[in-house]
Amino acid sequence: MLGDKPLASYGHENGMLNVAWISGFARNFTRDGDTVSGFIQQTNDVTRMVPVGQSPRHKRTFAAIQNEEAVKITGRVHGRIVTWNNGTKEVTEHSAFLDPLEVSSPSIIEMPSSLTWHTPIKNRKADRIQQDDFQPFGGETFGEGRMRDAANNVVLAGIVDGIRSLRGEGQNVIVGVEIILRQTENPEESIPVRMMNSKLARIIREELRMGRPIMVQGKLRVRDLKAVDADGIETPTGQQVGYVWCRSILNARRGKDILTIPSWVKDIMARYGQAPEGGETAPEDAPQAADAPEHAGTAAESSIEDEIASQLASL
């Protein structure tokens, strides 16, 4: 089992930290040939189930996953492109999903509690929450609780390939940032990371340069795609996209979080070299600058930008 092995033996994707541990109830799992897909439900809202799928490059065979059984999936977070209509035009978005490495039975503390099951995602409107007949804990009252970290934990390191400001619904106020985090040569496989912190969003947007290596720890979540009518009213389309929610953005450590700097980083830096200051896209739970030193370590260890420059010069 992966749990018996050191993280270093399975925790990297293309030399970059990428591992997730997510537990909950299996929903709507299907098999198409040798490809498995489905969802993990962690709250009493079926529009917030965590998507599970398999990358064409990383197919693995698993035993049948029974619907509604308690399950723990250890895997990697991958990204893909989805296209949808926002009411006026076709829009392309990055969407994250969980690609399994191992399927096992979760411990009691790795499962969502009965309290968090009845807690909708914070600030969700009641008329946008959807439920079905699957009620493992019973009851109808929403409680006050926070999802256990052991039930949904994602650790990623990668290269910043875009950043944008996120604004409140119907407002012109920046409430967070979304970062496009890249781990492979194919930009369509990039992972959206969101950090929602209105006080830090603008600072993060200004500090994060394209091509910079970062590390985040957070949770895999989904959000609604919305269409806007002629009156400016937003309505969910019924589609969701996945993203990684985090509280802070840290400097990636060379040789640990990112083993080597890939040659395609040079293309990112060249593409944005003459771009206006401010960059591109950003996450929901923006990084906290105060947290960076905690992960950065010694001065030599945190000088990864010098390392990038030297490695790029040798390409």
CSV table of C-alpha atoms in Angstrom, one decimal:
chain,number,residue,atom,x,y,z
A,1,MET,CA,0.0,0.0,0.0
A,2,LEU,CA,1.1,3.5,-0.7
A,3,GLY,CA,0.6,4.5,2.9
A,4,ASP,CA,3.4,2.2,3.9
A,5,LYS,CA,5.8,3.9,1.4
A,6,PRO,CA,7.7,7.2,1.8
A,7,LEU,CA,6.0,10.1,0.1
A,8,ALA,CA,9.2,10.6,-2.0
A,9,SER,CA,8.5,7.3,-3.8
A,10,TYR,CA,5.1,8.2,-5.2
A,11,GLY,CA,4.5,11.9,-4.5
A,12,HIS,CA,6.0,13.6,-7.6
A,13,GLU,CA,4.6,14.1,-11.1
A,14,ASN,CA,7.2,14.9,-13.7
A,15,GLY,CA,9.6,15.8,-10.9
A,16,MET,CA,7.0,18.1,-9.1
A,17,LEU,CA,5.2,17.4,-5.9
A,18,ASN,CA,1.6,16.2,-6.7
A,19,VAL,CA,-0.3,14.0,-4.3
A,20,ALA,CA,-3.8,14.0,-2.9
A,21,TRP,CA,-5.7,12.0,-0.2
A,22,ILE,CA,-9.5,12.3,-0.5
A,23,SER,CA,-12.1,10.2,1.4
A,24,GLY,CA,-15.9,10.1,1.2
A,25,PHE,CA,-18.7,8.2,-0.4
A,26,ALA,CA,-18.3,6.8,-3.9
A,27,ARG,CA,-21.0,8.1,-6.3
A,28,ASN,CA,-21.8,7.2,-9.9
A,29,PHE,CA,-18.6,5.3,-10.6
A,30,THR,CA,-18.5,3.8,-14.1
A,31,ARG,CA,-16.0,1.9,-16.2
A,32,ASP,CA,-15.5,2.6,-19.9
A,33,GLY,CA,-13.1,0.0,-21.1
A,34,ASP,CA,-10.1,0.3,-18.7
A,35,THR,CA,-11.0,3.8,-17.6
A,36,VAL,CA,-12.7,4.5,-14.3
A,37,SER,CA,-14.6,7.8,-13.5
A,38,GLY,CA,-17.0,9.0,-10.8
A,39,PHE,CA,-17.3,11.2,-7.8
A,40,ILE,CA,-16.5,11.3,-4.1
A,41,GLN,CA,-19.3,12.9,-2.1
A,42,GLN,CA,-18.3,14.7,1.1
A,43,THR,CA,-21.2,17.0,1.9
A,44,ASN,CA,-25.0,16.9,1.5
A,45,ASP,CA,-24.8,18.7,-1.9
A,46,VAL,CA,-24.3,16.7,-5.0
A,47,THR,CA,-23.1,19.7,-7.0
A,48,ARG,CA,-20.0,19.8,-4.8
A,49,MET,CA,-18.9,16.2,-5.3
A,50,VAL,CA,-15.1,15.8,-6.1
A,51,PRO,CA,-14.5,14.6,-9.6
A,52,VAL,CA,-12.5,11.4,-10.2
A,53,GLY,CA,-11.1,10.4,-13.6
A,54,GLN,CA,-8.1,8.9,-15.3
A,55,SER,CA,-5.6,10.7,-17.5
A,56,PRO,CA,-5.0,8.9,-20.8
A,57,ARG,CA,-1.3,8.8,-19.9
A,58,HIS,CA,-1.8,7.3,-16.5
A,59,LYS,CA,-4.4,4.5,-16.7
A,60,ARG,CA,-4.3,2.0,-13.9
A,61,THR,CA,-6.7,-0.9,-13.2
A,62,PHE,CA,-8.7,-1.0,-10.0
A,63,ALA,CA,-11.3,-3.4,-8.6
A,64,ALA,CA,-14.9,-2.3,-8.9
A,65,ILE,CA,-15.9,0.6,-6.7
A,66,GLN,CA,-19.3,0.1,-5.2
A,67,ASN,CA,-21.7,3.0,-5.3
A,68,GLU,CA,-22.2,4.7,-1.9
A,69,GLU,CA,-19.4,2.8,-0.2
A,70,ALA,CA,-16.9,4.6,2.0
A,71,VAL,CA,-13.7,5.0,0.0
A,72,LYS,CA,-10.3,6.6,0.2
A,73,ILE,CA,-8.5,7.5,-3.0
A,74,THR,CA,-4.8,8.4,-3.0
A,75,GLY,CA,-3.9,10.0,-6.3
A,76,ARG,CA,-2.7,12.9,-8.3
A,77,VAL,CA,-4.5,16.1,-9.3
A,78,HIS,CA,-4.5,16.6,-13.0
A,79,GLY,CA,-6.0,19.3,-15.2
A,80,ARG,CA,-8.0,19.4,-18.4
A,81,ILE,CA,-9.7,22.0,-20.6
A,82,VAL,CA,-13.5,22.4,-20.6
A,83,THR,CA,-15.5,24.7,-22.9
A,84,TRP,CA,-18.9,26.2,-21.9
A,85,ASN,CA,-21.2,29.0,-22.9
A,86,ASN,CA,-21.4,32.0,-20.6
A,87,GLY,CA,-24.6,33.3,-22.3
A,88,THR,CA,-22.8,35.3,-25.0
A,89,LYS,CA,-19.8,33.3,-26.1
A,90,GLU,CA,-17.9,30.0,-25.7
A,91,VAL,CA,-15.4,30.2,-22.8
A,92,THR,CA,-12.4,27.9,-22.1
A,93,GLU,CA,-11.6,27.0,-18.5
A,94,HIS,CA,-9.1,24.8,-16.7
A,95,SER,CA,-10.7,22.1,-14.6
A,96,ALA,CA,-9.0,19.9,-12.0
A,97,PHE,CA,-9.8,16.2,-11.2
A,98,LEU,CA,-8.4,13.4,-9.0
A,99,ASP,CA,-6.5,10.6,-10.9
A,100,PRO,CA,-6.3,7.5,-8.6
A,101,LEU,CA,-3.0,5.8,-7.7
A,102,GLU,CA,-4.7,3.6,-5.0
A,103,VAL,CA,-8.2,2.9,-3.8
A,104,SER,CA,-8.6,1.7,-0.2
A,105,SER,CA,-10.9,1.7,2.8
A,106,PRO,CA,-10.7,4.9,4.9
A,107,SER,CA,-10.2,5.1,8.6
A,108,ILE,CA,-12.9,6.8,10.7
A,109,ILE,CA,-11.0,10.0,11.1
A,110,GLU,CA,-10.4,10.2,7.3
A,111,MET,CA,-14.1,10.3,6.5
A,112,PRO,CA,-16.3,13.5,6.6
A,113,SER,CA,-18.2,13.7,9.9
A,114,SER,CA,-21.9,13.9,10.2
A,115,LEU,CA,-21.6,17.5,11.2
A,116,THR,CA,-19.6,18.6,8.1
A,117,TRP,CA,-21.9,16.5,5.9
A,118,HIS,CA,-24.7,18.9,6.7
A,119,THR,CA,-22.6,22.0,6.2
A,120,PRO,CA,-22.9,23.5,2.8
A,121,ILE,CA,-19.9,25.2,1.2
A,122,LYS,CA,-19.5,28.5,3.0
A,123,ASN,CA,-21.6,31.4,1.7
A,124,ARG,CA,-23.5,29.1,-0.7
A,125,LYS,CA,-27.0,30.2,-1.5
A,126,ALA,CA,-29.6,27.7,-0.3
A,127,ASP,CA,-31.4,27.6,-3.6
A,128,ARG,CA,-28.2,26.4,-5.4
A,129,ILE,CA,-27.7,23.4,-3.1
A,130,GLN,CA,-28.9,20.0,-4.5
A,131,GLN,CA,-29.5,16.8,-2.6
A,132,ASP,CA,-30.7,13.3,-3.5
A,133,ASP,CA,-31.9,10.2,-1.6
A,134,PHE,CA,-28.5,9.2,-0.4
A,135,GLN,CA,-28.4,10.3,3.3
A,136,PRO,CA,-25.8,8.3,5.2
A,137,PHE,CA,-26.2,10.4,8.3
A,138,GLY,CA,-29.9,11.3,8.2
A,139,GLY,CA,-31.3,14.6,9.4
A,140,GLU,CA,-32.0,17.7,7.4
A,141,THR,CA,-30.4,20.5,9.5
A,142,PHE,CA,-27.2,22.1,8.3
A,143,GLY,CA,-24.6,22.1,11.1
A,144,GLU,CA,-21.6,24.2,11.8
A,145,GLY,CA,-18.4,22.3,11.1
A,146,ARG,CA,-15.2,22.2,9.1
A,147,MET,CA,-14.1,19.4,6.8
A,148,ARG,CA,-11.3,17.4,8.4
A,149,ASP,CA,-7.9,17.9,6.7
A,150,ALA,CA,-7.5,14.1,6.6
A,151,ALA,CA,-10.6,13.8,4.4
A,152,ASN,CA,-9.4,16.2,1.6
A,153,ASN,CA,-5.7,17.0,1.4
A,154,VAL,CA,-3.8,18.1,-1.7
A,155,VAL,CA,-0.1,19.1,-2.0
A,156,LEU,CA,1.2,20.5,-5.3
A,157,ALA,CA,4.3,22.2,-6.6
A,158,GLY,CA,4.6,23.7,-10.0
A,159,ILE,CA,5.3,26.6,-12.3
A,160,VAL,CA,3.1,29.7,-12.5
A,161,ASP,CA,1.7,29.9,-16.0
A,162,GLY,CA,-1.0,32.5,-15.4
A,163,ILE,CA,-2.7,34.6,-12.8
A,164,ARG,CA,-6.0,36.6,-12.7
A,165,SER,CA,-7.9,38.5,-10.1
A,166,LEU,CA,-11.2,37.1,-8.9
A,167,ARG,CA,-14.1,39.5,-8.1
A,168,GLY,CA,-17.1,39.1,-5.9
A,169,GLU,CA,-20.4,38.2,-7.6
A,170,GLY,CA,-22.0,41.4,-9.0
A,171,GLN,CA,-19.1,43.5,-7.5
A,172,ASN,CA,-16.0,45.2,-8.8
A,173,VAL,CA,-14.1,44.2,-5.7
A,174,ILE,CA,-11.1,41.8,-5.9
A,175,VAL,CA,-11.8,38.9,-3.4
A,176,GLY,CA,-9.1,36.5,-4.5
A,177,VAL,CA,-6.8,35.2,-7.2
A,178,GLU,CA,-6.7,32.2,-9.5
A,179,ILE,CA,-3.3,30.7,-10.4
A,180,ILE,CA,-2.7,28.4,-13.4
A,181,LEU,CA,-0.2,25.9,-12.1
A,182,ARG,CA,1.7,24.0,-14.7
A,183,GLN,CA,3.5,20.7,-14.3
A,184,THR,CA,3.8,19.4,-17.8
A,185,GLU,CA,4.9,20.6,-21.2
A,186,ASN,CA,1.2,20.6,-22.3
A,187,PRO,CA,-0.4,23.9,-21.0
A,188,GLU,CA,-3.9,22.3,-21.3
A,189,GLU,CA,-3.0,20.0,-18.4
A,190,SER,CA,-2.4,22.9,-16.1
A,191,ILE,CA,-4.2,23.0,-12.7
A,192,PRO,CA,-6.3,25.9,-11.5
A,193,VAL,CA,-5.5,26.9,-7.9
A,194,ARG,CA,-7.6,29.5,-6.0
A,195,MET,CA,-7.0,31.5,-2.9
A,196,MET,CA,-9.7,33.7,-1.6
A,197,ASN,CA,-8.3,36.5,0.5
A,198,SER,CA,-9.3,40.1,-0.4
A,199,LYS,CA,-6.6,41.7,1.7
A,200,LEU,CA,-3.8,39.7,0.1
A,201,ALA,CA,-5.1,39.2,-3.5
A,202,ARG,CA,-3.6,42.4,-5.0
A,203,ILE,CA,-0.3,41.8,-3.3
A,204,ILE,CA,-0.2,38.2,-4.5
A,205,ARG,CA,-1.1,39.3,-8.0
A,206,GLU,CA,1.8,41.8,-8.1
A,207,GLU,CA,4.4,39.4,-6.5
A,208,LEU,CA,3.8,36.3,-8.5
A,209,ARG,CA,5.7,36.4,-11.8
A,210,MET,CA,5.2,34.0,-14.7
A,211,GLY,CA,7.6,31.1,-14.5
A,212,ARG,CA,8.0,31.2,-10.7
A,213,PRO,CA,8.0,27.9,-8.9
A,214,ILE,CA,5.5,27.7,-6.0
A,215,MET,CA,4.1,25.1,-3.6
A,216,VAL,CA,0.5,24.9,-2.2
A,217,GLN,CA,-1.4,22.7,0.2
A,218,GLY,CA,-5.2,22.8,0.1
A,219,LYS,CA,-8.3,20.9,-0.9
A,220,LEU,CA,-9.8,19.7,-4.2
A,221,ARG,CA,-13.2,21.4,-4.7
A,222,VAL,CA,-15.6,22.3,-7.5
A,223,ARG,CA,-17.5,25.5,-8.5
A,224,ASP,CA,-20.4,26.3,-10.7
A,225,LEU,CA,-20.0,27.6,-14.2
A,226,LYS,CA,-22.6,30.4,-14.7
A,227,ALA,CA,-24.3,32.1,-17.6
A,228,VAL,CA,-25.1,35.8,-17.5
A,229,ASP,CA,-28.3,37.1,-19.1
A,230,ALA,CA,-29.0,40.5,-20.8
A,231,ASP,CA,-29.9,41.9,-17.3
A,232,GLY,CA,-26.6,40.8,-15.8
A,233,ILE,CA,-28.2,38.0,-13.7
A,234,GLU,CA,-26.0,35.0,-13.2
A,235,THR,CA,-27.5,31.5,-13.4
A,236,PRO,CA,-25.6,28.2,-12.9
A,237,THR,CA,-25.3,26.3,-16.1
A,238,GLY,CA,-25.4,22.9,-14.3
A,239,GLN,CA,-21.7,22.4,-15.1
A,240,GLN,CA,-19.0,22.4,-12.5
A,241,VAL,CA,-15.2,22.6,-12.8
A,242,GLY,CA,-12.7,21.4,-10.3
A,243,TYR,CA,-10.0,23.6,-8.7
A,244,VAL,CA,-7.5,23.4,-5.7
A,245,TRP,CA,-8.4,25.8,-2.9
A,246,CYS,CA,-5.6,26.9,-0.7
A,247,ARG,CA,-4.8,29.3,2.2
A,248,SER,CA,-1.3,30.2,1.3
A,249,ILE,CA,1.3,30.1,-1.5
A,250,LEU,CA,4.8,29.1,-0.6
A,251,ASN,CA,8.2,29.2,-2.4
A,252,ALA,CA,8.9,25.7,-3.8
A,253,ARG,CA,12.1,24.1,-2.6
A,254,ARG,CA,14.6,22.9,-5.2
A,255,GLY,CA,15.4,19.2,-5.0
A,256,LYS,CA,12.3,18.6,-2.7
A,257,ASP,CA,9.1,20.1,-4.0
A,258,ILE,CA,10.5,20.5,-7.5
A,259,LEU,CA,13.3,18.1,-8.3
A,260,THR,CA,14.5,19.8,-11.5
A,261,ILE,CA,13.4,22.9,-13.6
A,262,PRO,CA,12.0,21.7,-16.9
A,263,SER,CA,13.1,23.2,-20.2
A,264,TRP,CA,9.6,24.4,-21.1
A,265,VAL,CA,9.8,27.0,-18.3
A,266,LYS,CA,11.9,29.0,-20.8
A,267,ASP,CA,8.9,29.2,-23.1
A,268,ILE,CA,6.7,30.6,-20.3
A,269,MET,CA,9.2,33.3,-19.4
A,270,ALA,CA,9.7,34.2,-23.1
A,271,ARG,CA,5.9,34.4,-23.6
A,272,TYR,CA,5.4,36.8,-20.7
A,273,GLY,CA,8.7,38.6,-20.9
A,274,GLN,CA,7.1,41.7,-22.6
A,275,ALA,CA,3.7,41.3,-21.0
A,276,PRO,CA,2.3,44.2,-18.9
A,277,GLU,CA,3.0,44.0,-15.2
A,278,GLY,CA,0.3,42.1,-13.3
A,279,GLY,CA,0.3,38.8,-15.1
A,280,GLU,CA,-2.7,36.6,-15.9
A,281,THR,CA,-4.9,34.4,-13.7
A,282,ALA,CA,-5.2,33.6,-9.9
A,283,PRO,CA,-6.8,31.3,-7.2
A,284,GLU,CA,-9.7,31.4,-4.7
A,285,ASP,CA,-7.8,31.1,-1.5
A,286,ALA,CA,-4.9,33.4,-2.2
A,287,PRO,CA,-1.4,32.8,-0.7
A,288,GLN,CA,-0.4,34.5,2.5
A,289,ALA,CA,3.0,36.2,2.2
A,290,ALA,CA,3.7,35.7,5.8
A,291,ASP,CA,3.6,31.9,5.3
A,292,ALA,CA,6.3,31.9,2.6
A,293,PRO,CA,9.3,32.1,5.0
A,294,GLU,CA,8.0,29.1,7.0
A,295,HIS,CA,8.5,26.9,4.0
A,296,ALA,CA,11.4,28.7,2.4
A,297,GLY,CA,14.0,27.5,4.9
A,298,THR,CA,17.6,28.9,4.6
A,299,ALA,CA,18.6,31.7,2.3
A,300,ALA,CA,20.4,29.2,0.1
A,301,GLU,CA,17.4,26.9,0.0
A,302,SER,CA,15.0,29.8,-0.9
A,303,SER,CA,17.1,31.2,-3.8
A,304,ILE,CA,15.3,29.0,-6.3
A,305,GLU,CA,14.9,31.9,-8.7
A,306,ASP,CA,18.7,32.0,-9.1
A,307,GLU,CA,18.6,28.3,-9.6
A,308,ILE,CA,16.1,28.7,-12.4
A,309,ALA,CA,18.1,31.4,-14.1
A,310,SER,CA,21.2,29.2,-14.1
A,311,GLN,CA,19.4,26.1,-15.3
A,312,LEU,CA,17.7,28.1,-18.1
A,313,ALA,CA,21.0,29.5,-19.2
A,314,SER,CA,22.3,26.0,-19.7
A,315,LEU,CA,19.4,24.8,-21.8
